[in-house]
């Protein structure tokens, strides 16, 4: 959604198919000029569909490695927020009031919450955003890409990360007695078949679940109550076998077992697009690394990280800030050095895609759990892409989830 979240890709597809395509093919029509890139925004590609997402990932990754972002980069992100608390993918004129035509979404909103909560000092913005997210929760406990849309694993997981970032226990956020963990477990494929343990993005029209690697990587992290940066655990003794998903933790371990199998052959995940030759999915591979490290299996992700070290440089250079951010987060989670990643300094490359950081040696970041505890003390209630449009933007990113733009086609 580069990035993750893949749900963004699905939305982009809908937008393209229903709104943009007619204009593009109309006789005599000329393509709309790309919007000017604001000076505080990371990246140089059209931000229409991923501006807030890529900005949020960039700021989160910088914070993770102790870089203090430029003030105008943070101000750009906060300036994108609507009065309701929600964020759209991008608002070219942030001074204009949001209205019914403003396409706010849960993924952009949740990513912004996670970035701003990590940076600190933005309680007003994150409180409003979380209140809006709670208002958009579905009866099954999950979230769709847009308010009222069918719940999906990616959106539900990124919202869980936002709730946790502000000190709210996701299990306590419920609708009709259902929590987001209930929604995720329902999307976990039962053990027994080849895809047992994986997560589906959504059920198909017949209610069938199809394994989706992107959704699985997102859901493993979400089911463990963590955000986009993950939170590496000490190695666990789990045998990585599939067991009855009777808890979100068990479902997460099942998903981790599936990812290990999916990575075993080529050391990377594959993007499957209709009519196109299968290609390595760099973004989802990075997401899978974060998922495995968060589930306590970082050792099982080492081969995938070494593959990324060798093969991801061109992809990241084409895709831009969200891709660099994903690689930084994966390297940090897997205890690789993002400043010496296959001979590349990912942190320097990320910084170069936007305004110069305020400081390259900020004080050590607070752990996610510490930040959450601080937020909880403040308010116990807890309220405190699209690569179809931007193949040039994501260069084959598939959202590693936002907008690596992950295709939401059911895939294994």
Coordinates of C-alpha atoms in Angstrom, one line a residue:
X1 CA 0.0 0.0 0.0
X2 CA 4.7 1.2 -2.6
X3 CA 3.8 0.2 -0.6
X4 CA 1.4 -1.2 1.4
X5 CA -1.4 -1.2 1.8
X6 CA -2.6 -3.3 -1.0
X7 CA -6.1 -2.3 -0.3
X8 CA -5.0 1.0 -1.8
X9 CA -4.2 -0.8 -5.0
X10 CA -7.7 -2.2 -5.2
X11 CA -9.2 1.2 -4.7
X12 CA -6.9 2.7 -7.3
X13 CA -8.1 0.0 -9.7
X14 CA -11.7 1.0 -9.1
X15 CA -10.9 4.7 -9.5
X16 CA -9.1 4.1 -12.7
X17 CA -11.7 1.9 -14.1
X18 CA -14.7 4.0 -13.2
X19 CA -13.4 7.6 -13.3
X20 CA -10.1 8.0 -15.0
X21 CA -10.4 5.6 -17.9
X22 CA -13.2 7.4 -19.7
X23 CA -11.4 10.7 -19.7
X24 CA -8.2 9.0 -20.9
X25 CA -9.8 7.4 -23.9
X26 CA -12.1 10.2 -24.9
X27 CA -11.4 11.4 -28.4
X28 CA -9.3 14.6 -28.3
X29 CA -8.8 14.3 -24.6
X30 CA -5.4 15.2 -23.3
X31 CA -3.9 13.7 -20.1
X32 CA -4.1 15.9 -17.0
X33 CA -0.7 17.3 -16.0
X34 CA 0.9 15.7 -13.0
X35 CA 0.5 17.8 -9.9
X36 CA 3.4 19.9 -8.6
X37 CA 5.3 18.1 -5.8
X38 CA 5.1 20.1 -2.5
X39 CA 8.5 20.9 -1.1
X40 CA 7.8 19.0 2.2
X41 CA 6.8 15.8 0.5
X42 CA 9.0 12.8 -0.1
X43 CA 9.4 11.5 -3.6
X44 CA 9.0 13.1 -7.0
X45 CA 6.3 11.0 -8.6
X46 CA 2.6 11.9 -8.7
X47 CA 1.4 11.8 -5.1
X48 CA -2.3 11.6 -6.0
X49 CA -2.7 8.0 -4.9
X50 CA 0.0 7.5 -2.3
X51 CA 1.2 10.9 -0.9
X52 CA 0.2 10.4 2.7
X53 CA 1.1 6.8 2.7
X54 CA 4.7 7.3 1.4
X55 CA 5.2 10.3 3.6
X56 CA 4.1 8.3 6.7
X57 CA 6.3 5.4 5.9
X58 CA 9.3 7.7 5.2
X59 CA 8.8 9.5 8.6
X60 CA 8.3 6.2 10.4
X61 CA 11.4 4.7 8.9
X62 CA 13.5 7.7 9.7
X63 CA 12.3 7.7 13.3
X64 CA 13.1 4.0 13.6
X65 CA 16.8 4.6 12.8
X66 CA 17.1 7.7 14.9
X67 CA 16.8 10.3 12.2
X68 CA 14.8 13.5 13.1
X69 CA 12.7 14.5 10.0
X70 CA 12.5 18.0 8.7
X71 CA 9.8 20.1 10.3
X72 CA 8.2 20.9 7.0
X73 CA 7.9 17.2 6.1
X74 CA 6.0 16.6 9.3
X75 CA 3.9 19.8 8.8
X76 CA 3.0 18.6 5.3
X77 CA 1.6 15.4 6.7
X78 CA -0.4 17.0 9.5
X79 CA -1.7 19.6 7.0
X80 CA -3.3 16.8 5.0
X81 CA -5.7 15.9 7.8
X82 CA -9.4 16.6 7.4
X83 CA -11.5 18.2 10.1
X84 CA -13.1 14.8 10.7
X85 CA -9.7 13.4 11.7
X86 CA -9.4 11.3 8.5
X87 CA -6.8 11.5 5.9
X88 CA -7.2 11.1 2.1
X89 CA -4.4 9.6 0.0
X90 CA -3.5 13.1 -1.1
X91 CA -5.1 16.6 -1.1
X92 CA -3.5 19.0 -3.5
X93 CA -5.1 22.0 -1.8
X94 CA -4.9 21.2 1.9
X95 CA -6.4 24.6 2.7
X96 CA -9.7 23.6 1.2
X97 CA -12.2 22.0 3.5
X98 CA -12.8 18.3 3.0
X99 CA -16.3 17.4 1.8
X100 CA -18.3 14.4 0.7
X101 CA -16.1 14.2 -2.4
X102 CA -12.9 13.9 -0.5
X103 CA -11.9 10.3 -0.7
X104 CA -10.6 9.7 2.8
X105 CA -9.5 6.1 3.7
X106 CA -8.5 4.0 6.6
X107 CA -5.1 3.1 5.2
X108 CA -3.8 6.6 4.8
X109 CA -5.3 7.6 8.1
X110 CA -3.7 4.7 10.0
X111 CA -0.3 5.1 8.5
X112 CA -0.3 8.8 9.4
X113 CA -1.3 8.0 13.0
X114 CA 1.5 5.5 13.3
X115 CA 4.1 8.0 12.0
X116 CA 2.8 11.0 14.1
X117 CA 2.5 8.9 17.2
X118 CA 6.1 7.7 16.8
X119 CA 7.4 11.2 16.4
X120 CA 5.5 12.4 19.4
X121 CA 3.9 15.8 20.1
X122 CA 0.9 15.2 17.8
X123 CA -1.7 14.0 20.3
X124 CA -4.4 16.3 18.9
X125 CA -4.1 14.9 15.4
X126 CA -3.8 11.3 16.4
X127 CA -6.7 11.5 18.8
X128 CA -9.0 12.8 16.0
X129 CA -7.8 10.3 13.5
X130 CA -8.3 7.4 15.9
X131 CA -11.8 8.6 16.7
X132 CA -12.6 8.6 13.0
X133 CA -11.2 5.1 12.6
X134 CA -13.4 3.8 15.4
X135 CA -16.4 5.4 13.8
X136 CA -15.6 3.5 10.6
X137 CA -15.3 0.0 12.2
X138 CA -17.5 -2.7 10.6
X139 CA -19.8 -5.0 12.5
X140 CA -17.4 -7.9 12.1
X141 CA -14.8 -5.9 14.0
X142 CA -12.7 -5.1 11.0
X143 CA -12.2 -2.3 8.5
X144 CA -12.3 -1.9 4.8
X145 CA -10.2 0.5 2.7
X146 CA -13.0 3.1 2.9
X147 CA -15.6 3.6 5.7
X148 CA -18.3 1.1 5.2
X149 CA -16.4 -1.0 2.7
X150 CA -16.1 -4.8 3.3
X151 CA -13.4 -5.7 5.9
X152 CA -10.1 -6.8 4.5
X153 CA -6.9 -8.2 6.2
X154 CA -4.7 -5.4 5.1
X155 CA -6.9 -2.5 6.2
X156 CA -7.8 -4.2 9.5
X157 CA -4.1 -4.8 10.3
X158 CA -3.0 -1.3 9.6
X159 CA -5.8 0.1 11.8
X160 CA -4.7 -2.2 14.6
X161 CA -1.2 -0.7 14.3
X162 CA -2.7 2.8 14.6
X163 CA -4.7 1.8 17.7
X164 CA -1.6 0.3 19.3
X165 CA 0.5 3.3 18.5
X166 CA -1.7 5.6 20.6
X167 CA -1.9 3.2 23.5
X168 CA -5.3 1.7 22.7
X169 CA -5.7 -2.0 23.1
X170 CA -7.1 -3.3 19.8
X171 CA -9.0 -6.0 21.6
X172 CA -11.0 -3.3 23.4
X173 CA -12.2 -1.6 20.2
X174 CA -15.3 -3.6 19.2
X175 CA -18.5 -3.3 17.2
X176 CA -21.4 -5.5 18.0
X177 CA -19.1 -7.5 20.3
X178 CA -16.5 -8.2 17.6
X179 CA -12.9 -6.9 17.8
X180 CA -10.4 -6.5 14.9
X181 CA -8.8 -9.7 16.0
X182 CA -12.1 -11.5 15.4
X183 CA -12.1 -10.1 11.9
X184 CA -8.5 -11.3 11.2
X185 CA -9.0 -14.8 12.5
X186 CA -12.0 -15.2 10.2
X187 CA -9.7 -14.5 7.3
X188 CA -7.2 -17.2 8.3
X189 CA -7.3 -20.3 6.1
X190 CA -7.8 -23.5 8.2
X191 CA -4.9 -25.9 8.3
X192 CA -5.0 -29.0 6.2
X193 CA -4.5 -27.8 2.6
X194 CA -1.4 -26.4 0.8
X195 CA -2.3 -22.9 1.8
X196 CA -3.3 -23.7 5.4
X197 CA -2.3 -20.9 7.8
X198 CA -2.3 -18.2 5.2
X199 CA -4.6 -15.2 5.4
X200 CA -6.9 -14.1 2.6
X201 CA -7.4 -10.5 1.7
X202 CA -11.2 -10.9 1.7
X203 CA -13.6 -13.8 1.0
X204 CA -14.7 -14.1 -2.6
X205 CA -18.3 -13.7 -3.6
X206 CA -18.9 -17.3 -2.6
X207 CA -17.3 -16.8 0.8
X208 CA -14.2 -18.8 -0.2
X209 CA -10.8 -17.7 1.2
X210 CA -7.8 -17.7 -1.1
X211 CA -4.2 -17.4 0.2
X212 CA -2.6 -14.0 -0.3
X213 CA 1.0 -13.4 0.7
X214 CA 0.6 -9.6 1.1
X215 CA -2.5 -10.1 3.3
X216 CA -0.7 -12.7 5.3
X217 CA 2.4 -10.5 6.0
X218 CA 0.1 -7.7 7.1
X219 CA -2.2 -9.9 9.2
X220 CA 0.7 -11.7 11.0
X221 CA 1.9 -8.3 12.3
X222 CA -1.7 -7.1 12.9
X223 CA -2.8 -10.2 14.8
X224 CA 0.2 -9.7 17.1
X225 CA -1.0 -6.1 17.8
X226 CA 1.9 -4.4 16.1
X227 CA 2.2 -1.7 13.4
X228 CA 4.0 -1.2 10.1
X229 CA 7.4 -1.1 11.8
X230 CA 6.7 -4.4 13.6
X231 CA 8.4 -5.1 16.9
X232 CA 10.9 -7.9 16.7
X233 CA 10.4 -10.5 19.5
X234 CA 12.8 -12.8 21.1
X235 CA 13.1 -16.1 19.1
X236 CA 10.1 -18.3 19.9
X237 CA 10.1 -22.1 20.2
X238 CA 7.1 -22.5 17.9
X239 CA 7.6 -25.3 15.5
X240 CA 6.1 -23.3 12.6
X241 CA 3.5 -25.9 12.1
X242 CA -0.2 -25.0 11.5
X243 CA -2.6 -25.4 14.4
X244 CA -6.2 -24.5 15.1
X245 CA -6.5 -20.7 14.9
X246 CA -8.2 -20.4 18.2
X247 CA -6.5 -17.1 19.1
X248 CA -5.0 -14.2 17.1
X249 CA -1.6 -15.2 18.3
X250 CA -2.0 -18.8 17.0
X251 CA -3.4 -17.4 13.7
X252 CA -0.3 -15.2 13.5
X253 CA 2.1 -18.2 14.0
X254 CA 0.2 -20.1 11.3
X255 CA 0.6 -17.2 9.0
X256 CA 4.3 -17.1 9.8
X257 CA 4.6 -20.8 8.9
X258 CA 3.0 -20.1 5.6
X259 CA 5.4 -17.2 4.8
X260 CA 8.4 -19.4 5.6
X261 CA 7.2 -22.0 3.1
X262 CA 6.4 -19.3 0.5
X263 CA 9.9 -17.9 0.8
X264 CA 11.7 -21.2 0.8
X265 CA 12.1 -21.8 -2.9
X266 CA 13.2 -18.4 -4.3
X267 CA 14.0 -16.5 -1.1
X268 CA 11.4 -13.9 -2.2
X269 CA 7.7 -13.6 -2.9
X270 CA 6.3 -13.3 -6.4
X271 CA 3.9 -10.7 -7.8
X272 CA 1.2 -12.4 -10.0
X273 CA -0.5 -10.0 -12.4
X274 CA -3.1 -11.0 -15.0
X275 CA -1.5 -11.1 -18.4
X276 CA 2.0 -10.3 -17.1
X277 CA 5.0 -12.4 -16.5
X278 CA 5.5 -13.2 -12.8
X279 CA 8.0 -10.9 -11.2
X280 CA 9.7 -10.8 -7.8
X281 CA 7.7 -8.8 -5.3
X282 CA 10.3 -6.8 -3.4
X283 CA 7.8 -4.9 -1.2
X284 CA 5.9 -7.9 -0.1
X285 CA 9.2 -9.7 0.6
X286 CA 10.2 -6.9 2.8
X287 CA 6.9 -7.0 4.6
X288 CA 7.2 -10.8 5.1
X289 CA 10.6 -10.2 6.8
X290 CA 9.0 -7.7 9.2
X291 CA 6.2 -10.2 9.8
X292 CA 8.5 -13.1 10.6
X293 CA 10.7 -11.0 12.9
X294 CA 7.6 -9.7 14.7
X295 CA 6.4 -13.3 15.2
X296 CA 9.8 -14.3 16.7
X297 CA 11.2 -16.0 13.6
X298 CA 13.7 -13.4 12.4
X299 CA 16.2 -16.2 11.8
X300 CA 13.9 -17.6 9.1
X301 CA 13.9 -14.3 7.3
X302 CA 17.7 -14.0 6.9
X303 CA 17.8 -15.6 3.4
X304 CA 15.1 -13.2 2.2
X305 CA 17.0 -10.2 3.6
X306 CA 20.2 -11.4 1.8
X307 CA 18.2 -11.7 -1.4
X308 CA 16.9 -8.2 -1.0
X309 CA 20.4 -6.9 -0.3
X310 CA 21.5 -8.3 -3.7
X311 CA 18.4 -7.5 -5.8
X312 CA 16.4 -4.6 -4.5
X313 CA 18.6 -1.6 -5.4
X314 CA 17.1 -0.9 -8.8
X315 CA 13.5 -1.4 -7.5
X316 CA 14.0 1.0 -4.6
X317 CA 15.6 3.6 -6.8
X318 CA 12.6 3.5 -9.2
X319 CA 9.9 3.2 -6.5
X320 CA 11.2 5.9 -4.2
X321 CA 10.7 6.8 -0.6
X322 CA 8.1 4.2 0.4
X323 CA 10.3 1.4 -1.0
X324 CA 13.4 2.7 0.8
X325 CA 11.3 2.9 4.0
X326 CA 10.1 -0.7 3.6
X327 CA 13.7 -1.9 3.3
X328 CA 14.8 0.2 6.2
X329 CA 12.0 -1.2 8.4
X330 CA 12.8 -4.8 7.2
X331 CA 16.5 -4.4 7.8
X332 CA 15.9 -3.0 11.3
X333 CA 13.4 -5.8 12.2
X334 CA 15.8 -8.5 11.0
X335 CA 18.8 -6.9 12.7
X336 CA 20.6 -6.1 9.4
X337 CA 22.4 -2.7 9.0
X338 CA 20.3 -0.4 6.9
X339 CA 23.3 1.9 6.5
X340 CA 25.3 -0.9 4.9
X341 CA 22.7 -2.9 3.0
X342 CA 24.4 -4.7 0.2
X343 CA 26.8 -1.8 0.0
X344 CA 24.0 0.7 0.0
X345 CA 23.1 3.2 2.7
X346 CA 19.3 2.9 2.7
X347 CA 19.0 5.7 5.3
X348 CA 20.9 8.1 3.2
X349 CA 19.0 7.2 0.1
X350 CA 15.7 7.6 1.9
X351 CA 16.7 11.0 3.3
X352 CA 17.7 12.1 -0.2
X353 CA 14.1 11.7 -1.5
X354 CA 12.8 14.6 0.6
X355 CA 13.7 17.6 2.6
X356 CA 17.0 17.4 4.5
X357 CA 16.4 15.9 8.0
X358 CA 16.6 18.2 11.0
X359 CA 19.1 15.8 12.6
X360 CA 20.8 12.6 11.6
X361 CA 21.6 11.6 15.1
X362 CA 18.3 12.0 17.0
X363 CA 17.9 10.6 20.5
X364 CA 17.3 6.8 20.4
X365 CA 13.8 6.1 19.5
X366 CA 11.3 4.9 22.1
X367 CA 10.1 1.4 21.7
X368 CA 6.6 1.0 20.4
X369 CA 5.5 -0.4 23.7
X370 CA 6.9 2.5 25.6
X371 CA 5.3 5.0 23.3
X372 CA 2.0 3.2 23.7
X373 CA 2.3 3.2 27.5
X374 CA 3.0 7.0 27.4
X375 CA -0.1 7.5 25.3
X376 CA -2.2 5.4 27.5
X377 CA -1.2 7.5 30.6
X378 CA -2.4 10.5 28.7
X379 CA -5.8 9.1 28.0
X380 CA -6.8 5.7 29.2
X381 CA -9.7 5.7 26.7
X382 CA -7.1 5.4 23.9
X383 CA -8.6 8.2 21.9
X384 CA -5.7 10.4 22.3
X385 CA -1.2 1.9 -6.0
X386 CA -0.7 1.9 -6.5
X387 CA 1.5 0.4 -8.9
X388 CA -1.1 0.2 -11.5
X389 CA -1.1 4.0 -11.7
X390 CA 2.5 4.5 -10.9
X391 CA 4.5 1.7 -12.4
X392 CA 7.0 4.5 -12.6
X393 CA 6.4 5.3 -9.0
X394 CA 6.6 1.8 -7.6
X395 CA 8.6 0.2 -10.4
X396 CA 6.8 -3.1 -9.9
X397 CA 6.2 -2.6 -6.2
X398 CA 3.5 -4.8 -5.6
X399 CA 2.4 -1.9 -1.2
X400 CA 5.0 -3.4 0.7
X401 CA 1.1 -2.7 2.4
X402 CA 0.8 1.2 0.6
X403 CA 0.8 1.6 -1.6
X404 CA 4.0 -0.8 -2.7
X405 CA 1.0 -1.0 -4.4
X406 CA 0.1 -4.4 -3.9
X407 CA -2.4 -6.0 -6.3
X408 CA -5.3 -7.1 -4.5
X409 CA -6.0 -10.0 -6.8
X410 CA -6.1 -13.2 -4.9
X411 CA -2.7 -14.7 -5.1
X412 CA -0.7 -17.1 -3.1

